[in-house]
XYZ file of C-alpha atoms in Angstrom:
564
model
C -6.210 24.125 -42.836
C -3.567 21.800 -44.636
C -4.162 18.278 -46.107
C -1.581 15.317 -46.829
C -2.636 12.601 -49.012
C -0.262 9.360 -49.464
C -1.374 6.560 -51.704
C -0.090 3.441 -51.064
C 0.019 0.320 -53.297
C 0.300 -2.822 -51.147
C 2.019 -4.792 -53.834
C 4.595 -2.126 -54.613
C 7.672 -1.374 -52.295
C 8.483 2.353 -51.263
C 11.787 1.189 -49.829
C 14.041 4.096 -51.687
C 10.933 6.709 -51.903
C 10.426 9.213 -49.527
C 8.495 12.335 -49.381
C 9.298 15.595 -47.622
C 6.691 18.179 -47.667
C 7.401 21.635 -46.443
C 4.427 22.247 -43.911
C 3.903 25.541 -44.716
C 2.175 24.529 -48.071
C 0.102 21.615 -46.252
C -3.840 22.218 -46.194
C -5.239 19.336 -43.357
C -3.852 17.944 -40.148
C -4.886 14.441 -41.417
C -3.455 11.338 -43.419
C -4.999 9.134 -45.789
C -3.802 5.585 -46.695
C -5.511 4.100 -49.992
C -5.032 0.811 -51.649
C -6.488 -0.201 -54.839
C -9.819 -1.397 -53.011
C -9.369 0.132 -49.371
C -9.426 3.359 -47.811
C -8.489 4.135 -43.986
C -8.610 7.728 -42.635
C -6.071 7.609 -39.877
C -6.557 10.149 -36.797
C -5.325 13.566 -36.986
C -1.510 14.196 -36.164
C -0.432 16.597 -33.447
C 0.993 19.300 -34.938
C 2.086 21.084 -31.599
C 5.509 19.791 -32.593
C 8.394 20.897 -34.851
C 8.117 20.738 -38.684
C 11.071 18.572 -38.776
C 9.506 15.651 -36.768
C 6.178 16.143 -38.303
C 8.195 15.420 -41.727
C 10.221 12.744 -40.572
C 6.720 11.283 -39.868
C 6.065 11.699 -43.126
C 9.043 9.900 -44.095
C 8.011 7.263 -42.111
C 4.559 6.831 -43.259
C 5.581 6.828 -47.059
C 9.244 4.653 -46.510
C 7.941 1.649 -44.912
C 7.596 -1.169 -46.866
C 4.212 -3.033 -46.162
C 2.635 -0.643 -43.966
C -0.879 -0.882 -45.197
C -0.863 -4.523 -44.594
C -0.360 -3.619 -40.902
C -4.249 -2.314 -41.232
C -5.183 -5.901 -42.204
C -3.051 -7.440 -39.160
C -4.830 -10.692 -38.414
C -4.011 -13.677 -35.848
C -2.235 -15.613 -38.707
C 0.674 -13.233 -38.557
C 0.863 -13.812 -34.868
C 0.978 -17.489 -35.202
C 3.991 -16.528 -37.228
C 5.172 -14.456 -35.011
C 5.279 -16.782 -31.988
C 6.605 -19.894 -34.167
C 9.609 -17.755 -35.224
C 10.241 -16.805 -31.626
C 10.377 -20.390 -30.149
C 14.081 -20.536 -30.915
C 14.979 -17.580 -28.274
C 17.396 -18.688 -25.474
C 14.741 -17.455 -22.615
C 11.141 -18.672 -22.061
C 8.909 -16.184 -21.484
C 5.125 -15.465 -21.303
C 4.667 -13.082 -24.066
C 1.713 -10.586 -23.972
C -0.442 -12.409 -26.951
C -1.472 -8.776 -28.613
C -4.859 -10.582 -29.898
C -5.928 -11.320 -26.426
C -5.473 -7.805 -25.797
C -7.539 -5.917 -28.635
C -6.881 -2.635 -27.586
C -3.114 -3.076 -28.847
C -4.659 -3.462 -32.506
C -7.595 -0.888 -32.566
C -7.825 2.627 -32.482
C -5.036 5.120 -33.779
C -2.809 3.975 -36.294
C -0.906 7.242 -36.645
C 2.216 8.400 -35.218
C 1.820 10.764 -32.522
C 5.178 12.402 -31.327
C 4.164 14.980 -29.376
C 5.891 15.869 -25.772
C 3.005 13.508 -24.692
C 2.765 10.185 -26.787
C -0.735 8.523 -26.597
C -1.687 5.114 -26.792
C -5.358 5.332 -27.317
C -6.835 7.710 -25.083
C -3.990 7.328 -22.170
C -1.043 9.798 -21.808
C 2.518 8.322 -21.188
C 4.803 11.218 -20.173
C 7.704 11.013 -22.074
C 10.918 12.753 -21.854
C 10.670 16.235 -23.674
C 14.293 16.347 -24.693
C 13.540 13.307 -27.110
C 11.469 15.661 -29.331
C 12.528 18.811 -28.638
C 16.589 18.952 -28.702
C 17.820 20.697 -31.781
C 19.690 17.634 -32.711
C 16.619 15.857 -33.605
C 15.731 16.719 -37.072
C 14.633 14.685 -40.231
C 17.734 15.596 -41.895
C 19.865 13.963 -39.237
C 17.577 10.808 -39.239
C 19.600 8.319 -41.442
C 18.183 5.930 -43.975
C 19.238 3.203 -41.468
C 16.237 4.131 -39.190
C 13.379 3.758 -42.105
C 15.270 0.429 -43.178
C 15.001 -0.809 -39.693
C 11.483 0.288 -39.401
C 10.578 -1.583 -42.426
C 12.309 -4.717 -41.595
C 10.876 -4.976 -38.175
C 7.561 -4.201 -39.565
C 7.653 -6.990 -41.971
C 8.364 -9.531 -39.234
C 10.338 -11.944 -41.503
C 13.072 -11.949 -38.945
C 13.674 -11.727 -35.314
C 14.079 -8.168 -34.269
C 17.548 -8.752 -32.439
C 18.828 -10.153 -36.011
C 17.694 -7.334 -37.587
C 19.022 -4.572 -35.229
C 22.085 -6.264 -34.496
C 22.685 -6.104 -38.554
C 22.077 -2.640 -38.668
C 23.623 -1.669 -34.980
C 25.835 0.673 -36.610
C 23.435 2.540 -38.700
C 21.193 3.806 -36.048
C 21.929 6.305 -33.255
C 20.629 5.888 -29.506
C 17.812 8.732 -30.648
C 16.715 6.695 -33.574
C 16.716 3.620 -31.322
C 14.506 5.520 -28.757
C 12.342 6.820 -31.649
C 11.847 3.002 -32.575
C 10.780 1.975 -29.323
C 8.123 4.774 -29.515
C 6.835 3.938 -32.971
C 5.920 0.132 -31.968
C 4.658 1.412 -28.571
C 1.450 3.100 -30.957
C -1.738 1.303 -30.579
C -2.186 -0.610 -33.657
C 1.564 -1.348 -33.747
C 3.353 -4.479 -32.417
C 3.563 -3.636 -29.140
C 5.666 -7.557 -29.108
C 8.262 -6.009 -31.173
C 8.712 -2.959 -28.662
C 9.500 -5.619 -26.101
C 11.902 -7.162 -27.907
C 13.777 -4.084 -29.127
C 14.233 -2.990 -25.423
C 15.288 -6.538 -24.739
C 18.025 -6.355 -27.572
C 19.234 -2.736 -26.238
C 19.388 -4.025 -22.684
C 21.667 -7.179 -23.885
C 23.672 -4.812 -25.808
C 24.350 -2.477 -22.706
C 22.248 0.673 -24.841
C 19.771 1.510 -22.247
C 20.907 4.550 -20.820
C 18.535 6.235 -17.843
C 16.357 8.300 -20.819
C 15.721 5.173 -22.510
C 15.094 3.402 -19.272
C 12.317 6.155 -18.351
C 10.999 6.186 -21.901
C 10.448 2.437 -21.674
C 8.925 2.570 -18.369
C 6.451 5.437 -19.179
C 5.464 3.168 -22.463
C 5.064 0.412 -20.055
C 3.026 2.189 -17.525
C 0.551 3.259 -20.173
C 0.223 -0.008 -21.187
C -0.862 -1.532 -17.417
C -3.120 1.661 -17.267
C -5.047 1.076 -20.498
C -5.502 -2.489 -19.432
C -6.552 -1.873 -16.421
C -9.171 0.743 -17.521
C -10.303 -1.465 -20.091
C -13.800 -2.516 -20.051
C -13.228 -6.258 -20.142
C -10.034 -5.709 -18.083
C -8.256 -9.050 -17.049
C -6.037 -9.360 -14.155
C -3.951 -11.838 -15.795
C -3.129 -9.849 -19.234
C -1.547 -7.359 -16.438
C 0.531 -9.900 -14.856
C 1.579 -11.096 -18.227
C 3.025 -7.826 -19.035
C 4.918 -7.377 -15.716
C 6.325 -10.982 -16.573
C 7.338 -9.626 -20.221
C 9.024 -6.748 -18.494
C 11.076 -8.942 -16.358
C 11.867 -11.272 -19.173
C 13.260 -8.404 -21.230
C 15.001 -6.973 -18.301
C 13.125 -4.455 -17.175
C 12.298 -5.461 -13.764
C 9.252 -4.105 -12.072
C 10.200 -2.251 -9.050
C 7.638 -1.710 -6.181
C 6.447 1.411 -7.368
C 4.661 -0.316 -10.441
C 3.251 -2.568 -8.340
C 1.948 -0.105 -5.797
C 0.382 2.021 -8.997
C -1.525 -1.082 -10.406
C -3.120 -1.735 -6.646
C -3.674 1.913 -6.423
C -5.351 2.202 -9.836
C -7.519 -0.871 -9.160
C -8.342 0.548 -5.786
C -9.586 3.951 -7.118
C -11.414 2.568 -10.147
C -13.462 0.309 -7.120
C -12.034 -2.885 -8.727
C -11.058 -4.084 -5.010
C -11.572 -7.751 -5.907
C -9.519 -7.387 -8.883
C -6.917 -5.945 -6.776
C -7.144 -8.952 -4.636
C -6.800 -10.897 -7.696
C -3.842 -9.227 -8.752
C -1.763 -9.530 -5.399
C -2.537 -13.246 -5.777
C -1.491 -13.531 -8.910
C 1.898 -11.845 -8.557
C 2.573 -14.035 -5.334
C 1.221 -17.277 -7.192
C 3.857 -16.463 -10.088
C 6.698 -15.459 -8.141
C 7.041 -11.958 -9.749
C 9.974 -10.176 -8.244
C 9.833 -6.403 -7.769
C 12.950 -4.135 -7.150
C 13.467 -2.652 -3.588
C 15.382 0.741 -2.433
C 19.149 0.894 -1.744
C 18.618 0.103 1.754
C 16.687 -3.353 0.872
C 13.109 -1.947 1.838
C 10.018 -1.056 -0.272
C 8.647 2.156 -0.691
C 6.962 3.593 2.264
C 7.710 0.367 4.270
C 4.210 -0.822 3.226
C 5.642 -4.522 2.907
C 5.775 -5.449 -0.813
C 2.158 -6.083 -2.685
C 0.236 -7.698 0.109
C 1.560 -5.601 2.782
C 0.382 -2.433 0.494
C -3.058 -3.890 -0.329
C -3.413 -4.647 3.374
C -2.357 -0.776 4.003
C -5.070 0.265 1.332
C -7.723 -1.870 3.079
C -6.763 -0.179 6.487
C -7.090 3.431 5.405
C -10.184 2.560 4.169
C -11.168 1.204 8.014
C -11.476 -2.174 6.591
C -9.396 -3.679 9.552
C -10.801 -7.358 9.793
C -10.450 -7.641 5.729
C -6.998 -6.515 5.777
C -6.186 -9.142 8.320
C -8.240 -11.874 6.486
C -6.293 -10.947 3.581
C -2.883 -12.225 4.770
C -4.309 -14.892 6.960
C -5.931 -16.270 3.420
C -2.764 -15.846 1.215
C -0.861 -17.709 3.835
C -3.383 -20.347 4.196
C -3.678 -20.602 0.708
C -0.060 -21.861 0.306
C 1.423 -18.342 -1.042
C 4.215 -16.781 0.537
C 3.434 -13.053 1.793
C 6.202 -11.054 2.794
C 7.411 -10.773 5.995
C 6.220 -7.229 6.640
C 2.914 -7.691 5.491
C 2.544 -9.869 8.876
C 3.221 -6.842 10.680
C 1.043 -4.461 8.853
C -1.779 -7.291 9.581
C -0.769 -7.272 13.213
C -1.130 -3.345 13.042
C -4.790 -4.100 11.643
C -5.728 -6.281 14.435
C -4.507 -3.490 16.990
C -6.829 -1.079 15.457
C -9.879 -3.422 15.167
C -9.415 -4.177 18.944
C -9.163 -0.662 19.824
C -12.122 0.191 17.850
C -14.052 -2.848 19.575
C -12.979 -1.282 22.861
C -14.185 1.857 21.945
C -17.502 0.804 21.088
C -17.937 -1.711 23.995
C -17.558 1.235 26.525
C -19.911 3.395 24.262
C -22.517 0.206 25.121
C -21.808 0.132 28.614
C -22.293 3.613 29.048
C -25.886 3.095 27.453
C -26.503 0.294 29.552
C -25.699 2.365 32.538
C -27.656 5.322 31.296
C -30.651 2.791 30.797
C -30.813 3.518 27.291
C -30.282 -0.351 26.524
C -30.938 -3.500 28.429
C -28.137 -5.105 30.141
C -26.139 -7.450 28.243
C -27.578 -10.998 28.612
C -24.733 -14.071 28.803
C -25.059 -14.850 25.164
C -24.042 -11.602 24.190
C -21.238 -11.200 26.678
C -19.912 -14.812 25.539
C -19.932 -13.092 21.904
C -18.070 -10.260 22.759
C -15.412 -12.440 24.518
C -15.105 -15.079 21.655
C -14.677 -12.137 18.806
C -11.920 -10.318 21.001
C -10.156 -14.008 21.697
C -10.532 -14.784 18.008
C -8.663 -11.677 17.190
C -6.146 -11.924 19.675
C -5.394 -15.833 18.370
C -5.041 -14.202 14.869
C -2.447 -11.732 16.010
C -0.434 -14.372 17.683
C -0.557 -16.213 14.302
C 0.775 -13.513 12.632
C 3.460 -13.199 15.414
C 4.714 -16.325 15.269
C 4.961 -16.576 11.196
C 7.227 -13.237 12.031
C 9.434 -14.835 14.185
C 9.559 -18.050 11.711
C 10.223 -16.196 8.427
C 11.782 -13.270 9.632
C 15.016 -11.981 11.067
C 15.976 -10.706 14.737
C 15.308 -7.435 13.574
C 11.669 -8.067 13.381
C 11.561 -9.308 16.894
C 11.179 -6.050 18.815
C 8.340 -4.775 16.252
C 6.259 -8.244 16.997
C 6.469 -7.664 20.921
C 5.571 -3.940 20.340
C 2.515 -5.093 18.506
C 1.388 -7.863 20.745
C 1.933 -5.211 23.573
C -0.624 -2.986 22.083
C -2.877 -5.933 21.474
C -3.138 -6.920 25.124
C -3.466 -3.367 26.040
C -6.571 -2.872 23.895
C -8.014 -6.264 25.018
C -7.391 -5.293 28.706
C -5.329 -8.238 29.018
C -2.719 -7.309 32.115
C -0.431 -10.000 32.567
C -0.033 -10.982 28.696
C 0.793 -7.313 28.397
C 3.342 -7.106 31.077
C 4.763 -10.098 29.844
C 5.523 -8.419 26.326
C 6.953 -5.275 28.404
C 9.742 -7.833 30.141
C 10.401 -9.185 26.470
C 10.788 -5.840 24.753
C 13.438 -4.850 27.509
C 15.116 -7.916 27.113
C 15.384 -7.200 23.453
C 17.049 -3.981 24.191
C 14.125 -1.942 22.957
C 13.403 0.012 26.251
C 9.278 0.597 26.386
C 8.223 4.152 27.071
C 7.137 5.066 30.748
C 3.478 5.665 29.552
C 3.319 1.917 28.463
C 4.572 1.086 32.046
C 1.522 3.068 33.281
C -0.897 1.689 31.354
C -0.103 -1.608 32.222
C -0.351 -0.803 35.560
C -3.658 0.397 35.597
C -5.069 -2.577 33.867
C -3.458 -5.006 36.181
C -4.685 -2.621 38.892
C -8.224 -2.837 37.566
C -7.876 -6.575 37.845
C -6.099 -6.599 41.100
C -3.012 -8.311 40.023
C -1.169 -7.380 42.880
C 2.381 -9.565 41.986
C 2.128 -7.899 38.668
C 1.318 -4.106 40.005
C 4.688 -4.671 42.547
C 6.729 -5.583 39.981
C 5.698 -2.830 37.300
C 6.482 -0.361 40.713
C 10.107 -1.563 40.968
C 12.294 1.544 40.557
C 9.431 4.118 40.706
C 11.020 5.228 43.702
C 14.325 6.412 41.641
C 12.539 7.923 38.834
C 11.455 11.671 39.325
C 8.855 13.400 41.397
C 6.568 14.241 38.120
C 6.814 10.702 36.820
C 5.705 9.109 39.902
C 2.984 11.316 40.673
C 1.886 10.225 37.050
C 2.703 6.702 37.525
C 0.362 6.661 41.127
C -2.434 8.144 39.208
C -2.561 5.673 36.549
C -2.512 3.116 39.487
C -5.221 5.003 41.518
C -7.305 5.221 38.353
C -6.940 1.408 37.704
C -8.087 0.593 41.266
C -11.009 2.699 40.590
C -12.199 1.253 37.282
C -12.043 -2.249 39.035
C -13.819 -0.954 41.943
C -11.224 -1.483 44.508
C -11.845 1.442 46.409
C -9.842 0.461 49.703
C -6.886 -0.201 47.631
C -7.256 3.181 45.692
C -7.452 4.834 49.262
C -4.276 3.304 50.129
C -2.957 4.596 47.241
C -4.073 8.227 47.656
C -2.486 7.696 51.342
C 0.976 6.323 49.666
C 0.767 9.519 47.505
C 0.531 12.137 50.449
C 3.226 10.626 52.448
C 5.092 11.206 49.490
C 4.286 14.823 49.250
C 2.008 14.291 46.164
C -1.063 15.747 45.879
C -3.971 13.730 43.958
C -6.357 15.245 41.549
C -9.623 16.598 42.627
C -11.827 14.458 40.818
C -9.623 11.301 41.571
C -9.966 12.025 45.521
C -14.050 12.621 44.677
C -14.230 9.276 42.960
C -12.748 7.572 45.831
C -14.442 8.879 48.605
C -18.111 8.596 46.766
C -16.894 4.650 46.295
C -16.110 4.186 50.092
C -19.220 5.814 50.987
C -21.205 3.086 48.855
C -18.873 0.541 50.281
C -20.124 2.051 54.176
C -23.620 1.142 53.151
C -22.900 -2.367 51.859
C -20.596 -3.633 54.612
C -20.971 -0.834 57.389
C -17.352 -0.305 57.862
C -16.611 3.353 58.240
C -12.980 2.927 59.394
C -11.153 3.100 55.513
C -13.398 6.395 54.896
C -12.342 8.008 58.307
C -8.686 7.220 57.634
C -8.848 8.580 54.203
C -10.787 11.762 55.358
C -8.152 12.113 57.994
C -4.995 12.123 55.691
C -7.080 14.499 53.186
C -7.932 16.992 56.026
C -4.036 16.785 57.324
C -2.919 17.795 54.036
C -5.637 20.740 53.955
C -7.115 19.531 50.780
C -10.758 18.914 52.797
C -11.917 20.288 55.619
C -12.585 18.661 59.110
C -14.952 15.764 59.137
C -18.144 15.616 61.503
C -18.882 11.767 62.419
C -22.808 11.648 63.178
C -24.018 8.555 65.510
C -27.150 7.800 66.567
C -28.229 5.614 68.976
C -31.817 4.087 69.475
C -31.719 2.965 73.057
C -31.174 6.289 74.352
C -32.347 8.263 71.385
C -28.998 10.082 71.342
C -26.935 11.524 69.026
C -23.167 11.389 69.077
C -20.992 14.106 67.249
C -17.402 13.641 66.867
C -14.597 16.084 64.577
C -12.353 13.703 62.797
């Protein structure tokens, strides 16, 4: 084991003193800072890095004036810092470090391994920053240590210090300045101001940007995972990022929401998105002007997360509530909420069909009037919410959103079994140049047939004759099944006859269902003609055998048999 002991007198300056100890002769991996009355043990260094960088760390620890006073960082210092920053040309809501105590407690050492740590959180940094051969302690000039010293004193603005020492600091040294102040226990506010100065001086390259983003991500993660985490602190940090020229992109907003969600802090996720909208925090988009994964920004992404969990109504209420509170959700979030309406209607329809099956099997009692009214109201409320969302998309969106709106409205009406409304959306989509698939026409035909909307069925069947034989058969089968579902067996029989005349063969189960329905209607009305007519056509097509009709005359006690 190796040991290093550094004694610091808080009343003495070490401006020109440096200690460089070959690590081959050390006996411990810990540093101890001591004043006349105070001794503070710091966490151990990570000595997995090169000897050069570890030696550099020792130089920084001993060559910085006033480092021991950082241990006694108080709110008075922050008050002085705030007053000295009031003359800045911009107005930002800086993250108040005393408000976030995790910035001030814990590790006071500089960890310079491939993964720089803030508290217990790992921030992935660019390995090249620490492993290139050019980054050695010998190549770190005096300007680097002087810059750290001046910035630690907090006597002047960081921008003034860096401007004065601009020519003495290399790009790699400036990156290490960022790393130094990003450490837990350092002045993270200073790290933001250092980056702001770099940005104004056009000294932010891709590597520096990635470094700062990783630092900010670590801070955000630490705030969220804190025991007494405050959503306002996270939003404040995003505001500060924007102020210093590090605009939060959508991926960062997405990660914050995901982190809240994965930790079970769903209410905090809602509060975070609401605060982002309230403050009008902007976020970056990709080269095509769209957010990542087309989730519609913060509101849309949160609604999408709710949909993934199956909370469709919560997703709809989220968007509606934000809009009603006077916030401005992104247009795409309305479309995502409409998708949630479609999914909820679909699940509701499945549950309703299952319930009707239980009633038919005698497992549950028939639905009374009150329950039927409740079911219809719930479905109508969902549809009305979907229509409201569609109106907002049309009002606030562009013509590019129109087709998507009518597509979702069509899906809503199909799930709700609204034939005429669904037909209207089909024609609107066609007028917009977005031709619906043939299967959508067939589904709407079946719905209209079940409701015996004869005019709508006639309109939708227009052009069927010019389609292929396979498409005609499929369309007529949907029509047939729609009539069967609605109990319109006479119309279903006529559809089968029409198919036979066109040389198309109905499926066996469809034929059997229609014949069974016609037999029941004979018992109710006594009219056998529709049944016999269908049987004759099926027999002529060799789909069934000849039909024997038995007639019994009571007066003569006579049975009459006829082969049809």
